[in-house]
Tab-separated table of C-alpha atoms in Angstrom:
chain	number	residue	atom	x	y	z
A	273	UNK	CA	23.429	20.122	5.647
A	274	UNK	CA	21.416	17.263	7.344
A	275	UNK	CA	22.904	14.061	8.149
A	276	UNK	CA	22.400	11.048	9.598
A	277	UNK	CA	24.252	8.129	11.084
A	278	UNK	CA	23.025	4.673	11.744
A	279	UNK	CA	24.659	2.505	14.923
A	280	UNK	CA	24.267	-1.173	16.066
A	281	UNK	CA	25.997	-4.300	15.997
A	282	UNK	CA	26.522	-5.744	12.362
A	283	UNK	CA	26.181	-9.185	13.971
A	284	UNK	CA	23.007	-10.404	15.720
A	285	UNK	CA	22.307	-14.167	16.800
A	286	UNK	CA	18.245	-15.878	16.055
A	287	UNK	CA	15.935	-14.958	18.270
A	288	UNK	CA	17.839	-11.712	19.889
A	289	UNK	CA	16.324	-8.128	19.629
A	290	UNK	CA	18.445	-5.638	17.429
A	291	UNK	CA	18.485	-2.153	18.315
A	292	UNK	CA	19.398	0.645	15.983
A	293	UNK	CA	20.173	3.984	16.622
A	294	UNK	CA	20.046	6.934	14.072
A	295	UNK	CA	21.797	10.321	14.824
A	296	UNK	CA	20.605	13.526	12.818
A	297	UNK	CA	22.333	16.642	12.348
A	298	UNK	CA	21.697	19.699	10.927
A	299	UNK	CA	18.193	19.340	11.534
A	300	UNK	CA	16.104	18.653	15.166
A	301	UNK	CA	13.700	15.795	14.679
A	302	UNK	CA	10.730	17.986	15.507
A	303	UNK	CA	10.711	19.980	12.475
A	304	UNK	CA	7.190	20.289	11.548
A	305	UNK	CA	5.991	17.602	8.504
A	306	UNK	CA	8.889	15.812	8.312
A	307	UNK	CA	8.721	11.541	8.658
A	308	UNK	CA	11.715	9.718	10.388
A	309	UNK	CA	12.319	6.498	8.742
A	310	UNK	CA	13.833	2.798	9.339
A	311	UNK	CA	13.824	0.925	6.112
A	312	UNK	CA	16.343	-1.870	4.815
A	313	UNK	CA	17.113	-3.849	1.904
A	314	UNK	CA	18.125	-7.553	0.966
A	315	UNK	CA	18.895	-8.878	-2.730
A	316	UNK	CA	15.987	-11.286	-1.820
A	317	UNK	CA	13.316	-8.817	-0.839
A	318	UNK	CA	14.352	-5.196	-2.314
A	319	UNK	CA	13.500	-2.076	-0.273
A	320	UNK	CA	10.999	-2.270	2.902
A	321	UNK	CA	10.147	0.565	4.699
A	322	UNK	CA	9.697	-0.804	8.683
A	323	UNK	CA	8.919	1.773	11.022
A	324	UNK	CA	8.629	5.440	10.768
A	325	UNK	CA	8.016	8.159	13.894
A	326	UNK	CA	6.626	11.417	12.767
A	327	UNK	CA	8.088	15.108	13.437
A	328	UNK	CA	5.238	14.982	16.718
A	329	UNK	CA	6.269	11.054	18.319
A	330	UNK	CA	3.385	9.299	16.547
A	331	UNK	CA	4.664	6.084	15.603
A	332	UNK	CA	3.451	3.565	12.199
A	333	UNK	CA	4.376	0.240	11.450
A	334	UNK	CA	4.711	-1.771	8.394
A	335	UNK	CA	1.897	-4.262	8.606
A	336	UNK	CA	4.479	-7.575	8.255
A	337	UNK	CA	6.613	-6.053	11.136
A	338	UNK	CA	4.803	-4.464	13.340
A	339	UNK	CA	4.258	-7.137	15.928
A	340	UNK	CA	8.342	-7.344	16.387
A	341	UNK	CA	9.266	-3.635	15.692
A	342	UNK	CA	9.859	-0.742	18.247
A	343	UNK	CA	10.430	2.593	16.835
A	344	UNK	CA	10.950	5.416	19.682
A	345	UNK	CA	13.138	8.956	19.875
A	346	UNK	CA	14.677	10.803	22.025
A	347	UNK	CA	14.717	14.636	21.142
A	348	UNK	CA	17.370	15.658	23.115
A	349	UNK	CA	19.969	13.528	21.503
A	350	UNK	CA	18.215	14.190	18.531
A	351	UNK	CA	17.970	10.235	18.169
A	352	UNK	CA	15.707	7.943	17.058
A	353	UNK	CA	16.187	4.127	17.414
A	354	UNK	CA	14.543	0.715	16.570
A	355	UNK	CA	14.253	-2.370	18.154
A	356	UNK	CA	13.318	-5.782	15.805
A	357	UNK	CA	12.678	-8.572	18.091
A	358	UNK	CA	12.848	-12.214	17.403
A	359	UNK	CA	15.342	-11.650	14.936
A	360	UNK	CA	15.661	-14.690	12.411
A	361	UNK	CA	18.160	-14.808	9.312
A	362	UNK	CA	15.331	-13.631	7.131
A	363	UNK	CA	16.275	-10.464	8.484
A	364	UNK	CA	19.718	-9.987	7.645
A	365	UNK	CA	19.845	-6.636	5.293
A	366	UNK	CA	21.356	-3.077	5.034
A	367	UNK	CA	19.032	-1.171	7.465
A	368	UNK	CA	19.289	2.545	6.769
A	369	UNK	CA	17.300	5.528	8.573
A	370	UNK	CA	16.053	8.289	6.310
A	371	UNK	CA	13.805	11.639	6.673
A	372	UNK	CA	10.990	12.333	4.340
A	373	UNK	CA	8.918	15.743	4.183
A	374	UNK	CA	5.087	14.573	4.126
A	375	UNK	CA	3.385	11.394	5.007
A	376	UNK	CA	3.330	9.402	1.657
A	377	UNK	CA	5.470	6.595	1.927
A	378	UNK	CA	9.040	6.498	-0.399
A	379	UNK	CA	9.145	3.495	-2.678
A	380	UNK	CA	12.925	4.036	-3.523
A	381	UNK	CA	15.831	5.109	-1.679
A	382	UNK	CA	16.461	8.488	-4.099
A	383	UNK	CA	12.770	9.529	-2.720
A	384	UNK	CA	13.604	10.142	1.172
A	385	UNK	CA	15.435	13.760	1.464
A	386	UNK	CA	18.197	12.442	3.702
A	387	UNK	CA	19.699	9.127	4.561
A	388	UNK	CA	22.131	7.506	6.230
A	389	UNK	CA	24.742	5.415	4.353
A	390	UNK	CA	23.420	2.411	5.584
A	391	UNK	CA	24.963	-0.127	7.720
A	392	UNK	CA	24.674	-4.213	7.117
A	393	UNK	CA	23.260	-6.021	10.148
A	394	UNK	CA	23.247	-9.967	9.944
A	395	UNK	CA	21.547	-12.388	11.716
A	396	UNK	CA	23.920	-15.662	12.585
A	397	UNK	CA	24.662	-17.760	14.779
């Protein structure tokens, strides 16, 4: 049974970089054609994929992100984390990691294989 766990702070202040980490079990993050996800969603703005690292350590980006998000893993923790920089309250959400076999992109949360519960991050001062 996979499984994954997001960790972070729930509470980030402007302008501060928030770092996420996801935990997987049941599965090693190399396993070949499988996409590691970060995506969130907001009543506002619905579900946006962010960053993704593939089953090899190439990395994508969202176009509207990429100049403030870090995606990066570390396969002997069987981690993978993000980092959104220059955080604003626009970015307040439920940020979830998920793992998707193949490289088209999910459009809905019931489309990724696996994902983590989810865990709400907001950005306040």
């Amino acid at each position: 049974q996979v499984q994954l766990q997001e960790s972070g702070p729930g509470l980030v202040k402007p302008s501060q970089t928030l770092s996420l980490t996801c935990t997987v079990s049941g599965e090693t993050i190399t396993t070949t054609d499988y996409y590691y996800y970060w995506i969130r969603q907001s009543p506002g703005k619905g579900l946006e994929w962010m960053a993704r690292v593939r089953y090899n350590g190439n990395a994508y980006y969202s176009p509207s992100l990429k100049s403030r998000t870090s995606i990066s893993r570390d396969t002997s923790k069987n981690q993978f984390t993000l980092q959104l920089s220059s955080v604003t309250p626009e970015d307040t959400a439920v940020y979830y990691c998920a793992v998707k076999k193949g490289p088209v992109v999910p459009r809905t949360l019931n489309e990724y294989d696996y994902r983590g519960q989810g865990m709400q991050v907001t950005v306040s001062s």
